[in-house]
mmCIF file of C-alpha atoms in Angstrom:
data_model
loop_
_atom_site.group_PDB
_atom_site.id
_atom_site.type_symbol
_atom_site.label_atom_id
_atom_site.label_comp_id
_atom_site.label_asym_id
_atom_site.label_seq_id
_atom_site.Cartn_x
_atom_site.Cartn_y
_atom_site.Cartn_z
ATOM 1 C CA MET A 415 96.282 86.711 122.309
ATOM 2 C CA ILE A 416 99.164 85.571 124.464
ATOM 3 C CA THR A 417 101.178 82.359 124.547
ATOM 4 C CA GLU A 418 101.756 80.284 127.655
ATOM 5 C CA ASP A 419 103.720 77.019 127.602
ATOM 6 C CA GLY A 420 103.432 77.022 123.816
ATOM 7 C CA ASN A 421 99.646 77.384 123.866
ATOM 8 C CA TRP A 422 97.598 80.314 122.611
ATOM 9 C CA ILE A 423 95.430 81.975 125.217
ATOM 10 C CA MET A 424 92.704 84.207 123.813
ATOM 11 C CA GLU A 425 91.955 87.468 125.593
ATOM 12 C CA GLY A 426 88.236 87.640 124.997
ATOM 13 C CA LYS A 427 84.963 87.608 126.876
ATOM 14 C CA SER A 428 83.460 85.043 129.218
ATOM 15 C CA SER A 429 80.944 82.549 127.836
ATOM 16 C CA GLU A 430 78.526 84.051 130.370
ATOM 17 C CA ASP A 431 78.896 87.562 128.949
ATOM 18 C CA GLU A 432 75.770 88.249 126.906
ATOM 19 C CA SER A 433 77.457 91.187 125.162
ATOM 20 C CA ARG A 434 79.809 88.821 123.317
ATOM 21 C CA ILE A 435 79.424 88.196 119.577
ATOM 22 C CA LYS A 436 77.967 84.696 119.309
ATOM 23 C CA SER A 437 77.825 83.788 115.604
ATOM 24 C CA SER A 438 79.315 84.506 112.189
ATOM 25 C CA ASN A 439 76.139 86.380 111.264
ATOM 26 C CA GLU A 440 76.441 88.639 114.322
ATOM 27 C CA LEU A 441 80.095 89.258 113.503
ATOM 28 C CA SER A 442 79.276 90.074 109.888
ATOM 29 C CA GLU A 443 76.629 92.587 110.938
ATOM 30 C CA TYR A 444 79.003 94.147 113.471
ATOM 31 C CA ILE A 445 81.774 94.594 110.887
ATOM 32 C CA LYS A 446 79.331 96.197 108.451
ATOM 33 C CA LYS A 447 78.318 98.579 111.226
ATOM 34 C CA VAL A 448 81.830 99.588 112.350
ATOM 35 C CA GLY A 449 83.522 99.301 108.933
ATOM 36 C CA PHE A 450 86.671 97.320 109.758
ATOM 37 C CA LEU A 451 88.039 95.095 112.511
ATOM 38 C CA PRO A 452 91.254 93.127 113.157
ATOM 39 C CA LEU A 453 90.915 89.440 113.959
ATOM 40 C CA PHE A 454 93.297 89.446 116.914
ATOM 41 C CA LYS A 455 93.983 91.899 119.721
ATOM 42 C CA SER A 456 96.128 94.873 118.723
ATOM 43 C CA GLU A 457 97.325 98.166 120.183
ATOM 44 C CA ILE A 458 93.733 99.449 119.882
ATOM 45 C CA ALA A 459 92.345 97.842 123.044
ATOM 46 C CA GLY A 460 88.857 96.373 122.790
ATOM 47 C CA PHE A 461 88.804 96.582 119.000
ATOM 48 C CA SER A 462 89.172 93.041 117.623
ATOM 49 C CA VAL A 463 87.193 89.875 117.028
ATOM 50 C CA GLU A 464 89.271 88.221 119.748
ATOM 51 C CA GLU A 465 88.195 90.693 122.424
ATOM 52 C CA LEU A 466 84.516 90.639 121.415
ATOM 53 C CA THR A 467 83.999 86.864 121.466
ATOM 54 C CA ASP A 468 84.090 83.952 123.899
ATOM 55 C CA SER A 469 87.759 83.309 124.684
ATOM 56 C CA LYS A 470 87.085 79.581 125.219
ATOM 57 C CA ALA A 471 85.303 79.052 121.886
ATOM 58 C CA TRP A 472 88.342 79.528 119.624
ATOM 59 C CA PHE A 473 89.931 76.730 117.578
ATOM 60 C CA GLY A 474 87.338 74.116 118.508
ATOM 61 C CA GLY A 475 86.310 73.589 114.894
ATOM 62 C CA ASP A 476 82.577 74.146 115.452
ATOM 63 C CA SER A 477 81.418 76.500 112.686
ATOM 64 C CA GLU A 478 78.500 77.653 114.838
ATOM 65 C CA THR A 479 80.566 78.828 117.807
ATOM 66 C CA ASP A 480 84.252 79.034 116.800
ATOM 67 C CA PRO A 481 85.323 82.557 115.722
ATOM 68 C CA TRP A 482 88.324 81.066 113.888
ATOM 69 C CA THR A 483 85.961 79.300 111.456
ATOM 70 C CA TRP A 484 83.741 82.366 111.023
ATOM 71 C CA ARG A 485 86.399 84.009 108.883
ATOM 72 C CA GLU A 486 85.840 81.227 106.341
ATOM 73 C CA VAL A 487 82.085 81.853 106.308
ATOM 74 C CA ILE A 488 82.459 85.628 106.004
ATOM 75 C CA ALA A 489 85.120 85.480 103.283
ATOM 76 C CA LYS A 490 82.945 83.191 101.155
ATOM 77 C CA GLU A 491 79.913 85.488 101.445
ATOM 78 C CA GLY A 492 81.900 88.150 99.584
ATOM 79 C CA GLU A 493 80.382 91.174 101.329
ATOM 80 C CA ILE A 494 83.345 91.735 103.650
ATOM 81 C CA ALA A 495 87.017 91.485 102.692
ATOM 82 C CA TYR A 496 89.211 89.191 104.796
ATOM 83 C CA ALA A 497 92.997 89.259 104.482
ATOM 84 C CA LYS A 498 96.114 90.431 106.299
ATOM 85 C CA LEU A 499 95.012 94.040 106.621
ATOM 86 C CA PHE A 500 96.260 95.465 109.917
ATOM 87 C CA ARG A 501 99.920 95.475 110.952
ATOM 88 C CA ASN A 502 100.506 92.474 108.636
ATOM 89 C CA LYS A 503 97.895 90.464 110.523
ATOM 90 C CA ALA A 504 94.430 89.231 109.649
ATOM 91 C CA GLY A 505 91.370 91.411 109.716
ATOM 92 C CA PHE A 506 88.160 92.445 107.997
ATOM 93 C CA ILE A 507 87.077 95.508 106.007
ATOM 94 C CA SER A 508 83.467 96.003 104.943
ATOM 95 C CA GLU A 509 82.535 96.558 101.315
ATOM 96 C CA GLU A 510 81.613 100.167 102.149
ATOM 97 C CA TRP A 511 85.029 100.954 103.641
ATOM 98 C CA TYR A 512 87.172 98.942 101.232
ATOM 99 C CA PRO A 513 87.621 101.704 98.597
ATOM 100 C CA ILE A 514 88.687 104.098 101.359
ATOM 101 C CA PHE A 515 91.409 101.728 102.560
ATOM 102 C CA ALA A 516 92.374 100.831 98.986
ATOM 103 C CA SER A 517 93.003 104.458 98.071
ATOM 104 C CA TYR A 518 94.765 105.146 101.386
ATOM 105 C CA ARG A 519 97.072 102.128 101.194
ATOM 106 C CA ARG A 520 97.792 102.343 97.462
ATOM 107 C CA ASP A 521 98.381 106.112 97.317
ATOM 108 C CA GLY A 522 96.155 106.163 94.234
ATOM 109 C CA TYR A 523 98.257 103.638 92.291
ATOM 110 C CA ASP A 524 96.880 100.679 90.387
ATOM 111 C CA PHE A 525 99.405 97.847 90.496
ATOM 112 C CA ASP A 526 100.835 98.342 87.004
ATOM 113 C CA SER A 527 101.548 102.021 87.665
ATOM 114 C CA ARG A 528 103.113 101.185 91.011
ATOM 115 C CA TYR A 529 105.397 98.647 89.346
ATOM 116 C CA GLU A 530 106.330 100.996 86.492
ATOM 117 C CA ASP A 531 107.317 103.665 89.035
ATOM 118 C CA GLY A 532 109.588 101.208 90.832
ATOM 119 C CA LEU A 533 107.363 101.001 93.923
ATOM 120 C CA ALA A 534 106.488 97.305 93.607
ATOM 121 C CA SER A 535 108.905 94.388 93.556
ATOM 122 C CA GLN A 536 109.450 91.791 90.862
ATOM 123 C CA ARG A 537 108.179 89.176 93.315
ATOM 124 C CA GLU A 538 104.931 91.101 93.774
ATOM 125 C CA LYS A 539 104.537 91.378 90.003
ATOM 126 C CA LYS A 540 104.968 87.630 89.534
ATOM 127 C CA ILE A 541 102.114 86.964 91.949
ATOM 128 C CA MET A 542 99.876 89.637 90.416
ATOM 129 C CA ASP A 543 100.528 88.263 86.925
ATOM 130 C CA VAL A 544 99.392 84.816 88.085
ATOM 131 C CA LEU A 545 96.167 86.168 89.611
ATOM 132 C CA LEU A 546 95.383 88.286 86.572
ATOM 133 C CA GLU A 547 95.717 85.163 84.420
ATOM 134 C CA CYS A 548 93.881 82.853 86.855
ATOM 135 C CA PRO A 549 91.423 85.022 88.824
ATOM 136 C CA SER A 550 91.005 82.653 91.781
ATOM 137 C CA LEU A 551 93.710 80.307 93.087
ATOM 138 C CA PRO A 552 94.754 78.619 96.353
ATOM 139 C CA SER A 553 97.901 80.018 97.921
ATOM 140 C CA ASN A 554 99.920 76.838 97.337
ATOM 141 C CA GLU A 555 99.215 76.974 93.582
ATOM 142 C CA ILE A 556 100.067 80.680 93.387
ATOM 143 C CA LYS A 557 103.369 79.875 95.076
ATOM 144 C CA SER A 558 104.207 77.159 92.560
ATOM 145 C CA ILE A 559 103.108 78.972 89.389
ATOM 146 C CA ALA A 560 104.832 82.224 90.387
ATOM 147 C CA GLY A 561 108.131 80.377 90.838
ATOM 148 C CA PHE A 562 108.507 80.457 94.620
ATOM 149 C CA HIS A 563 110.210 77.118 95.146
ATOM 150 C CA LYS A 564 113.579 75.624 95.990
ATOM 151 C CA GLY A 565 116.084 77.284 93.702
ATOM 152 C CA GLY A 566 113.529 79.914 92.708
ATOM 153 C CA GLU A 567 112.072 83.014 94.308
ATOM 154 C CA LYS A 568 112.175 83.461 98.092
ATOM 155 C CA GLY A 569 109.881 85.320 100.464
ATOM 156 C CA PHE A 570 106.482 84.118 99.258
ATOM 157 C CA ASP A 571 104.637 84.692 102.541
ATOM 158 C CA SER A 572 105.988 88.209 103.067
ATOM 159 C CA THR A 573 105.219 89.129 99.444
ATOM 160 C CA MET A 574 101.643 87.865 99.763
ATOM 161 C CA THR A 575 101.268 89.831 102.988
ATOM 162 C CA SER A 576 102.546 92.994 101.311
ATOM 163 C CA LEU A 577 100.003 92.668 98.486
ATOM 164 C CA GLN A 578 97.186 92.075 100.978
ATOM 165 C CA MET A 579 98.179 95.082 103.076
ATOM 166 C CA LYS A 580 98.170 97.253 99.940
ATOM 167 C CA THR A 581 94.709 95.810 99.097
ATOM 168 C CA TYR A 582 95.769 94.448 95.696
ATOM 169 C CA ILE A 583 94.762 90.893 96.637
ATOM 170 C CA THR A 584 92.286 89.407 99.100
ATOM 171 C CA VAL A 585 91.030 86.043 100.350
ATOM 172 C CA ARG A 586 88.041 84.890 98.311
ATOM 173 C CA GLU A 587 87.238 81.757 100.304
ATOM 174 C CA PHE A 588 88.817 78.717 101.979
ATOM 175 C CA ARG A 589 88.911 75.177 100.577
ATOM 176 C CA ARG A 590 90.459 71.921 101.716
ATOM 177 C CA LYS A 591 92.944 70.206 99.413
ATOM 178 C CA ILE A 592 91.792 67.195 97.373
ATOM 179 C CA ASN A 593 93.891 64.030 96.974
ATOM 180 C CA LYS A 594 94.130 61.758 93.909
ATOM 181 C CA LYS A 595 91.047 59.855 95.090
ATOM 182 C CA GLY A 596 89.005 63.049 95.093
ATOM 183 C CA GLU A 597 88.895 63.149 98.894
ATOM 184 C CA GLU A 598 89.313 66.319 100.934
ATOM 185 C CA TYR A 599 92.146 66.417 103.452
ATOM 186 C CA GLY A 600 94.060 68.763 105.746
ATOM 187 C CA TRP A 601 93.254 72.273 106.898
ATOM 188 C CA PRO A 602 91.328 74.655 104.604
ATOM 189 C CA VAL A 603 93.623 76.633 102.286
ATOM 190 C CA ALA A 604 93.016 80.297 101.453
ATOM 191 C CA ILE A 605 91.843 80.998 97.895
ATOM 192 C CA PHE A 606 93.056 84.384 96.673
ATOM 193 C CA SER A 607 91.934 86.782 93.964
ATOM 194 C CA THR A 608 92.625 90.388 93.086
ATOM 195 C CA SER A 609 90.436 92.856 94.966
ATOM 196 C CA GLU A 610 89.156 94.177 91.638
ATOM 197 C CA SER A 611 87.955 90.663 90.803
ATOM 198 C CA LEU A 612 85.888 90.640 93.997
ATOM 199 C CA TYR A 613 84.487 94.189 93.957
ATOM 200 C CA THR A 614 85.186 95.478 90.372
ATOM 201 C CA GLU A 615 87.888 97.956 89.429
ATOM 202 C CA GLU A 616 85.456 100.867 89.275
ATOM 203 C CA TYR A 617 84.335 100.310 92.865
ATOM 204 C CA VAL A 618 87.750 99.574 94.385
ATOM 205 C CA THR A 619 89.227 102.746 92.864
ATOM 206 C CA SER A 620 86.205 104.958 93.580
ATOM 207 C CA CYS A 621 88.011 106.958 96.298
ATOM 208 C CA TYR A 622 91.215 107.619 94.327
ATOM 209 C CA SER A 623 90.219 111.280 93.962
ATOM 210 C CA LYS A 624 90.462 111.831 97.733
ATOM 211 C CA SER A 625 93.759 112.916 99.260
ATOM 212 C CA LYS A 626 95.686 110.672 101.655
ATOM 213 C CA GLU A 627 95.036 113.237 104.404
ATOM 214 C CA GLN A 628 91.273 113.108 103.812
ATOM 215 C CA LEU A 629 91.248 109.324 103.845
ATOM 216 C CA GLU A 630 93.385 109.114 106.972
ATOM 217 C CA GLU A 631 91.049 111.523 108.741
ATOM 218 C CA LEU A 632 88.013 109.410 107.803
ATOM 219 C CA ILE A 633 89.586 106.224 109.140
ATOM 220 C CA VAL A 634 91.039 107.787 112.299
ATOM 221 C CA ASN A 635 87.727 109.447 113.170
ATOM 222 C CA GLN A 636 85.889 106.167 112.707
ATOM 223 C CA VAL A 637 88.210 104.443 115.177
ATOM 224 C CA LEU A 638 87.795 107.312 117.638
ATOM 225 C CA LYS A 639 84.010 106.963 117.451
ATOM 226 C CA LEU A 640 84.342 103.338 118.470
ATOM 227 C CA VAL A 641 87.268 103.618 120.908
ATOM 228 C CA PRO A 642 87.371 107.266 122.074
ATOM 229 C CA ASN A 643 90.366 107.139 124.406
ATOM 230 C CA VAL A 644 92.934 105.856 121.909
ATOM 231 C CA ASN A 645 96.019 107.916 121.102
ATOM 232 C CA ARG A 646 95.852 109.284 117.549
ATOM 233 C CA LYS A 647 99.439 108.212 116.816
ATOM 234 C CA ASP A 648 98.567 104.633 117.772
ATOM 235 C CA ILE A 649 95.621 104.675 115.374
ATOM 236 C CA ILE A 650 97.767 105.914 112.488
ATOM 237 C CA LYS A 651 100.370 103.228 113.211
ATOM 238 C CA PHE A 652 97.580 100.637 113.257
ATOM 239 C CA ILE A 653 95.910 101.613 109.961
ATOM 240 C CA ARG A 654 99.010 102.142 107.787
#
């Protein structure tokens, strides 16, 4: 994705290209097959939703054809995790590959242990405490309850991104806000939960026994199967 005169220009396929992914169902099946996929173009050329879909179909609002809306469909289905997962940007990880990334990103720590060892911030703990008390909340409510407001905590967005990258929290679904009349309005807001709430603690932590080196090798080799000519150092930078 590039910007030109303030507008986003997607670097995808032509609408005439029959190899493009054409629906949320096709995208879901593709992610399950490959294991994980960033939403937007990254340093791993050819490996993103952006590059595999019709470049002209984005941001039109049609749930049948717009890849931007497919993330809402896929997140709600609950079989594929959607969050900021690659280089602090949005992406998908299949249920099969999620424990591998969770163990790799967390270094075998559950959140409480990470915090006790001084490896998690007080801001991260405030957000985790909210989601442990209320298992599913929109981002704006998490922000308010956790004390990220004028005169309170700063850095809400970066803290949420950090927790997503470490796989402690994930997007459960998207919902529009509701006004006092009970009417929906505005853009859909992300609803977050802990990853353990989505997949169970036993499943999310099922690869904790593997070493970081083993996990890194699994992920790197999977990328190389899909994009053989990528530099190994670029892959490691991309997945960390």
